[in-house]
mmCIF file of C-alpha atoms in Angstrom:
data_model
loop_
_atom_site.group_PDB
_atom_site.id
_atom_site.type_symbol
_atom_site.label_atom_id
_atom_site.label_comp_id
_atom_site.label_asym_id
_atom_site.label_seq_id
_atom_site.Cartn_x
_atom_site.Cartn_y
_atom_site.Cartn_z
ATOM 1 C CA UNK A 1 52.704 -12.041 9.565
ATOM 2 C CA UNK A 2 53.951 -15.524 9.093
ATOM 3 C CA UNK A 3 55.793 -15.935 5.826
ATOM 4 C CA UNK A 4 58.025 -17.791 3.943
ATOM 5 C CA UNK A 5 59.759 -16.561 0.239
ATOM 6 C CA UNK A 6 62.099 -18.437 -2.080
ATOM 7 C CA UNK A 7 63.243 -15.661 -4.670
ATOM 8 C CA UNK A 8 63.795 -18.260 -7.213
ATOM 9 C CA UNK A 9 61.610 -19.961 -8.895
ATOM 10 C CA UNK A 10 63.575 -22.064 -11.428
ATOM 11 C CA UNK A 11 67.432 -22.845 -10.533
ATOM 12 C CA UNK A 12 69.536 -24.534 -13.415
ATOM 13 C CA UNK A 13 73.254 -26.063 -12.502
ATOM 14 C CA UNK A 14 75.317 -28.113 -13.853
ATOM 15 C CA UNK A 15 76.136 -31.176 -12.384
ATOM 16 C CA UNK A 16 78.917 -31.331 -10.166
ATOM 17 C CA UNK A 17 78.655 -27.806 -9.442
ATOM 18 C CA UNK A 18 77.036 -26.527 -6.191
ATOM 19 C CA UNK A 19 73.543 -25.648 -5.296
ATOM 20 C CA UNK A 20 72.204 -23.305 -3.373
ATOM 21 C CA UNK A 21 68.339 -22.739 -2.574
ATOM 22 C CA UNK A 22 67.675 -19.910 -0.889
ATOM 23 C CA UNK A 23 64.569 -19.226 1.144
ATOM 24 C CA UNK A 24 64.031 -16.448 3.809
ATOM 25 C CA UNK A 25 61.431 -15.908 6.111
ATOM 26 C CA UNK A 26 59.655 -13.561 8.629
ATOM 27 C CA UNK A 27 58.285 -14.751 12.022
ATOM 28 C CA UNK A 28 58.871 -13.301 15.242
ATOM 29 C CA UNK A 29 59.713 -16.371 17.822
ATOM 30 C CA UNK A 30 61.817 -19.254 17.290
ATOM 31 C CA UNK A 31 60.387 -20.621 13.914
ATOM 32 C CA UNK A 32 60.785 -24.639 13.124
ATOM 33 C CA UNK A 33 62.112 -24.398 9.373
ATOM 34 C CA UNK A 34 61.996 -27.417 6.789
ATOM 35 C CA UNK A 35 62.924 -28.502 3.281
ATOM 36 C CA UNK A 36 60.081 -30.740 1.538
ATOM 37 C CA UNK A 37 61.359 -32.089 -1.570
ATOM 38 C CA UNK A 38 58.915 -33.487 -4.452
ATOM 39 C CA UNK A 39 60.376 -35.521 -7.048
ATOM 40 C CA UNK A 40 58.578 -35.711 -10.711
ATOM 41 C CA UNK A 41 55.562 -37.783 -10.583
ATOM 42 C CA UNK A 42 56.033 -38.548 -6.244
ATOM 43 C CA UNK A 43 54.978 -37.533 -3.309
ATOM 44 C CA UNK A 44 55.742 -34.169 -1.811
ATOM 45 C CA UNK A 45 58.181 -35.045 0.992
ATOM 46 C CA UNK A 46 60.458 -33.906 4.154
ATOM 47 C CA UNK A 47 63.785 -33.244 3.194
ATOM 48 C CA UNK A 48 64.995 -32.100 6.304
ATOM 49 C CA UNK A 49 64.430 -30.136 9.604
ATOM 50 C CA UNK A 50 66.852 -27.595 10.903
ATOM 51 C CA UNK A 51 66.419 -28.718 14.572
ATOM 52 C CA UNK A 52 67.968 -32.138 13.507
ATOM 53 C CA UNK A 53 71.418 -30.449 11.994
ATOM 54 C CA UNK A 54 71.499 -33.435 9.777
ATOM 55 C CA UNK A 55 72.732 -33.722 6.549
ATOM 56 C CA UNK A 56 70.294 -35.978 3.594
ATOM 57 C CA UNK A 57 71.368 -37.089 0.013
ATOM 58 C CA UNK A 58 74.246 -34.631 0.391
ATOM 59 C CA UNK A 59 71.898 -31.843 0.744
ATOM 60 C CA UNK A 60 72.282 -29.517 4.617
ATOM 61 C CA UNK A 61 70.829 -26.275 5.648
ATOM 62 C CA UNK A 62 71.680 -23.757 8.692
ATOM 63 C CA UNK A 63 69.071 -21.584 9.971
ATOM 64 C CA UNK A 64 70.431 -17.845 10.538
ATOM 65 C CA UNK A 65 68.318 -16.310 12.569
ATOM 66 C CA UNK A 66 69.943 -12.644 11.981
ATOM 67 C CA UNK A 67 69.423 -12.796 7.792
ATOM 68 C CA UNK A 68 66.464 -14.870 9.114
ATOM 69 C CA UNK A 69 66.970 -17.565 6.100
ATOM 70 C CA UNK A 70 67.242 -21.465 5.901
ATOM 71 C CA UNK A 71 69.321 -22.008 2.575
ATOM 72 C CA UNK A 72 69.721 -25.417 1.362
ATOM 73 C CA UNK A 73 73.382 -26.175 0.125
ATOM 74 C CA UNK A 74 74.610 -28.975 -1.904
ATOM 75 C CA UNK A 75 78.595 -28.916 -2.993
ATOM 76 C CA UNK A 76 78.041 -31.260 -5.689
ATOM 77 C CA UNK A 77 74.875 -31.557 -7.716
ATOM 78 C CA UNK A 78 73.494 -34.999 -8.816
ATOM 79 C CA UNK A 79 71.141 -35.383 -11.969
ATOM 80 C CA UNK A 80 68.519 -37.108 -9.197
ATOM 81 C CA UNK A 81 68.629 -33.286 -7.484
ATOM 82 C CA UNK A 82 66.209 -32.099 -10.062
ATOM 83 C CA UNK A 83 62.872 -31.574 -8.054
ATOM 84 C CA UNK A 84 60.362 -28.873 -7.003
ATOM 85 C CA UNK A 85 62.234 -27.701 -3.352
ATOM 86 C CA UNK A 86 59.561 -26.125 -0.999
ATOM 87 C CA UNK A 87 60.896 -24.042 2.440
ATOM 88 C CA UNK A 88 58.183 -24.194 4.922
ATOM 89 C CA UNK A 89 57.919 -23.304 8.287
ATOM 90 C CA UNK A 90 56.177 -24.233 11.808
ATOM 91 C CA UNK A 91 55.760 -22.787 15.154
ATOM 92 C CA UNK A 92 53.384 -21.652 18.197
ATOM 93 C CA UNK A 93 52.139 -19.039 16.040
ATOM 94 C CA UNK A 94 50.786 -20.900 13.282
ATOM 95 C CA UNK A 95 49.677 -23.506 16.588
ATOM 96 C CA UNK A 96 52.525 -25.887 15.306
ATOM 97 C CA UNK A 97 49.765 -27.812 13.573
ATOM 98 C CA UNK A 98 49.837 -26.227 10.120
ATOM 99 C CA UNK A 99 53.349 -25.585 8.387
ATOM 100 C CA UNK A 100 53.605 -22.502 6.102
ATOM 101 C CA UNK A 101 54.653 -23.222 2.965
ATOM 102 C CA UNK A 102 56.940 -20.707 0.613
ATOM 103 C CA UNK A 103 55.884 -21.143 -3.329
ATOM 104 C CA UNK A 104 59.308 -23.031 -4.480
ATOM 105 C CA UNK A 105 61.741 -23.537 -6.746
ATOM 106 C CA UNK A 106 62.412 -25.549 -9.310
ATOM 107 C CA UNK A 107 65.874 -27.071 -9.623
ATOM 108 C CA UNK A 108 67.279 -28.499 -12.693
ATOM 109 C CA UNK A 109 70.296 -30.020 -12.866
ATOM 110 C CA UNK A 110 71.932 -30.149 -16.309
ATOM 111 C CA UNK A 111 74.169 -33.127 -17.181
ATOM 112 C CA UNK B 1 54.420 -50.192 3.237
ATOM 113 C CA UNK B 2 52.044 -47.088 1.686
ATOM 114 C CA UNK B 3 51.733 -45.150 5.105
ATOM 115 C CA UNK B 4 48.792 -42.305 3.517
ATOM 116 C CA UNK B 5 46.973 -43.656 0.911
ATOM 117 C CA UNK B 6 44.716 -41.719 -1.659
ATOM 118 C CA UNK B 7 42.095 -42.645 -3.577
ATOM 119 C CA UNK B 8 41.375 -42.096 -6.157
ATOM 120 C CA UNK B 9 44.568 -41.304 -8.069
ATOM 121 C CA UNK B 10 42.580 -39.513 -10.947
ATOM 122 C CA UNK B 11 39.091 -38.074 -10.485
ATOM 123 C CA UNK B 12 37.075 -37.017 -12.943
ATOM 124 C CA UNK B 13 33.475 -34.810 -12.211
ATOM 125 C CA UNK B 14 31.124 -32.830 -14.292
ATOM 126 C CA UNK B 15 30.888 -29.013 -13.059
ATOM 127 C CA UNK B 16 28.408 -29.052 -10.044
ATOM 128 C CA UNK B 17 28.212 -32.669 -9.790
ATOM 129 C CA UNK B 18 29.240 -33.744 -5.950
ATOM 130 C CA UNK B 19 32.960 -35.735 -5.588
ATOM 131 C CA UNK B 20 34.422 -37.356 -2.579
ATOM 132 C CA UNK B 21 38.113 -37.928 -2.416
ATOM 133 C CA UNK B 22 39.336 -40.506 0.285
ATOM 134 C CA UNK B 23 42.270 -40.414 2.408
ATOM 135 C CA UNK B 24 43.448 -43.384 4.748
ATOM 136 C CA UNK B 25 47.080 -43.334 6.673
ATOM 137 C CA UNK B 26 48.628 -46.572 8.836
ATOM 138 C CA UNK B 27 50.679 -44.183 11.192
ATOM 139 C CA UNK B 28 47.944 -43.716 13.409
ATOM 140 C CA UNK B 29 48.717 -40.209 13.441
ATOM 141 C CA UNK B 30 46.353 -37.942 15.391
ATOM 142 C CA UNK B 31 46.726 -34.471 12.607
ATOM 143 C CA UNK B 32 45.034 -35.178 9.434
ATOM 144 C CA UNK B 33 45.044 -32.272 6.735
ATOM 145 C CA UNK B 34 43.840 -31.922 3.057
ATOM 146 C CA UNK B 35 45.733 -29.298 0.575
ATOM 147 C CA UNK B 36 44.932 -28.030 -3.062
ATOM 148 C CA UNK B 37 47.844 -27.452 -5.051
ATOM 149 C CA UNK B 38 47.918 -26.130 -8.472
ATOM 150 C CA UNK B 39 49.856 -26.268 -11.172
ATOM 151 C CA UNK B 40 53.038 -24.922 -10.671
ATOM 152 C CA UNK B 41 52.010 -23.608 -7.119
ATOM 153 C CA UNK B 42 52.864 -24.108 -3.306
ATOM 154 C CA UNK B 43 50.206 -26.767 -1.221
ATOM 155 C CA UNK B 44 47.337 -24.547 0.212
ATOM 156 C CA UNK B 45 46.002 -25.540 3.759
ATOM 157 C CA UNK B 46 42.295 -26.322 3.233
ATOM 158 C CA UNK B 47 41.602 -27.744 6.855
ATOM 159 C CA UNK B 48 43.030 -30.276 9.362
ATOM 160 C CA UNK B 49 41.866 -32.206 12.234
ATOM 161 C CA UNK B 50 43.525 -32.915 15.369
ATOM 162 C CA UNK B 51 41.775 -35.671 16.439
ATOM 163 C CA UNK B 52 38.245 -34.728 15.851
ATOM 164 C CA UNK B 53 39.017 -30.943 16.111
ATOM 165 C CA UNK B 54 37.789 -29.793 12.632
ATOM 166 C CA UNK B 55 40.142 -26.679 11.821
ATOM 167 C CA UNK B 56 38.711 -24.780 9.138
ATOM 168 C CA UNK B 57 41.089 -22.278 6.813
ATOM 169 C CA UNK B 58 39.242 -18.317 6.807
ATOM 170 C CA UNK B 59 39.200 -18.921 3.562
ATOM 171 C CA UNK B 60 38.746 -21.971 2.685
ATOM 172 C CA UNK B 61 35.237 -22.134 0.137
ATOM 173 C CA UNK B 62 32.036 -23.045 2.208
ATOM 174 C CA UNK B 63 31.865 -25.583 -0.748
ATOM 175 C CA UNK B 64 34.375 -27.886 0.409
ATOM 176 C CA UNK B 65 33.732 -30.040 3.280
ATOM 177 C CA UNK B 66 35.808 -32.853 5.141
ATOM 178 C CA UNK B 67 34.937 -35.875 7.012
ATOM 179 C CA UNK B 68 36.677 -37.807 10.053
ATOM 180 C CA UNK B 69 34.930 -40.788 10.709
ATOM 181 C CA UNK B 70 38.155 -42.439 12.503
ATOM 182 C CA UNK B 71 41.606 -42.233 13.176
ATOM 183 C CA UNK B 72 42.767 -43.834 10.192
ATOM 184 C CA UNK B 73 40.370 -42.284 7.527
ATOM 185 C CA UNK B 74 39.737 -38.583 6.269
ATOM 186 C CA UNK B 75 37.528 -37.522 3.609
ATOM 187 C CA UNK B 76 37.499 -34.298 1.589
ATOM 188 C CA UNK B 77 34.142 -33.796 -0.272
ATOM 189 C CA UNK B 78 33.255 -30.663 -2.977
ATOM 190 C CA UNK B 79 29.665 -30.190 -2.959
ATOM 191 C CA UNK B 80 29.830 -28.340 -6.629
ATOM 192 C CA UNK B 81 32.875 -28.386 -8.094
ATOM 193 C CA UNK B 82 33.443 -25.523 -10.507
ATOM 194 C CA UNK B 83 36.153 -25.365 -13.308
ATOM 195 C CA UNK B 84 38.501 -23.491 -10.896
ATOM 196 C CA UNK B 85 38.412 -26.517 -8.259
ATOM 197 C CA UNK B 86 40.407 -28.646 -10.653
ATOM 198 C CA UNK B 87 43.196 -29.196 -9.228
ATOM 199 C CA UNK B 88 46.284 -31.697 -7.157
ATOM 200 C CA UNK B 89 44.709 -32.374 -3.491
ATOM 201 C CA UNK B 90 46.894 -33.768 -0.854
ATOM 202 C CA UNK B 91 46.477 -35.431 2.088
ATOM 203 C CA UNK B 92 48.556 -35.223 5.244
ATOM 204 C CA UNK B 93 49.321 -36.456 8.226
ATOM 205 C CA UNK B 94 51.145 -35.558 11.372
ATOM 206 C CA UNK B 95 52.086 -37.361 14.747
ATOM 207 C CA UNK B 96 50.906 -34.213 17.113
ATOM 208 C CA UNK B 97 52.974 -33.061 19.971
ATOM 209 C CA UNK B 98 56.483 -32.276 19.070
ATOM 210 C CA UNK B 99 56.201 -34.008 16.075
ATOM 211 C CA UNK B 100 56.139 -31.511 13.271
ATOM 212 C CA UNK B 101 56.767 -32.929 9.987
ATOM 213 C CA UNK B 102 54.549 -34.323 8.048
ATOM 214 C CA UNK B 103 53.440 -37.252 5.941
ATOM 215 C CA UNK B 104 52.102 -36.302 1.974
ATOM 216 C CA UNK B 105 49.736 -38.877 0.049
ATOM 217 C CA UNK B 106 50.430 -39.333 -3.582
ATOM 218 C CA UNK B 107 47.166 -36.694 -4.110
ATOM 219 C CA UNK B 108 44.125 -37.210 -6.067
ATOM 220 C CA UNK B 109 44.133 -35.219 -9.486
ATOM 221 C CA UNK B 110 40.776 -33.403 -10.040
ATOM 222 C CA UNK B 111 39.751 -33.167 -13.219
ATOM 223 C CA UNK B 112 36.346 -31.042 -13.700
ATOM 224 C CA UNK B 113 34.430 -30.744 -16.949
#
């Protein structure tokens, strides 16, 4: 089955220091894997895409398809990085049309 | 420059009494979905259209119901909302094709008394 995990669900750092949100997942096939972000009191929204390799507010993420996990890194963490951080995946098997969603984390960042 | 709109922001409905919640995008996107999320919890999938293909979750309460009159405008209604319906429900959007990311509304709070 189709699923995505995030083992944390709150994440405190320091600001300054690095982040790291880690988020695994099980699908056999070549999975599209994203990072929705939502902000207090906004919108839930994309963060980034793994197919794009691209790098937003500081924040990247490499697919390994051996440990099978997308982790989103940050080397220095802002005060504006505290959010709710949801992994979520796409592909034929879930039609492309619905994304899977894993149940978040929480990061705080502590000035 | 809003691109999926919901309204309202705040709902409030007596247990069993019927509420519609409206959802309206400008991105002319063909996928239209609606979510519940609650508190503290990851979006669940409730149903999405692809065009006018109506894609129902397995278990998704025969009590809620959506609406696609047109491209631009999706409706989710509840046709007896209990006390565990209360909840966040966003609406999405996505391009189609290749296109997979997709476009949250602000949500409608449901508040049911």
């Amino acid at each position: 089955a189709q699923r995505v995990t995030q083992p944390e669900k709150l994440l405190s750092v320091f600001k300054g220091a690095p982040v790291e949100l880690k988020c695994n997942y099980s699908y056999s096939g070549s999975p599209e894997l994203f990072w929705y972000v939502q902000y207090s009191r906004q919108r839930l929204q994309l963060l980034l895409r793994h197919i794009s390799r691209e790098s937003i507010k500081g924040f990247t993420a490499d697919l390994n398809k051996g440990e099978t996990s997308f982790h989103l890194k940050k080397p220095f963490a802002q005060e504006e990085d505290s959010a709710m951080y949801y992994c979520a995946l796409s592909g034929r098997k879930t039609s492309y049309d619905k994304v899977i969603f894993g149940p978040g984390t929480s990061l705080s960042v502590i000035p | 420059d809003a691109m999926v709109i919901q309204n309202p922001r705040y709902q409030v409905t007596q247990f069993g009494k019927p509420v519609t919640l409206s959802c309206s995008q400008t991105l002319n996107h063909n996928v239209m979905y609606w979510y519940q999320q609650k508190s503290s919890q990851a979006p669940k999938l409730l149903f999405h259209y692809y065009d006018k293909d109506f894609n129902n979750e397995a278990d998704t309460p025969d009590n809620f119901q959506s609406r696609r009159p047109n491209t631009s405008f999706c409706f989710l209604d509840i046709r007896s909302p209990g006390l565990g319906d209360a909840a966040m429900y966003l609406c999405a959007t996505r391009a189609g094709g290749n296109r997979y990311e997709q476009y949250f509304g602000p949500g409608t709070r449901l508040t049911v008394t």
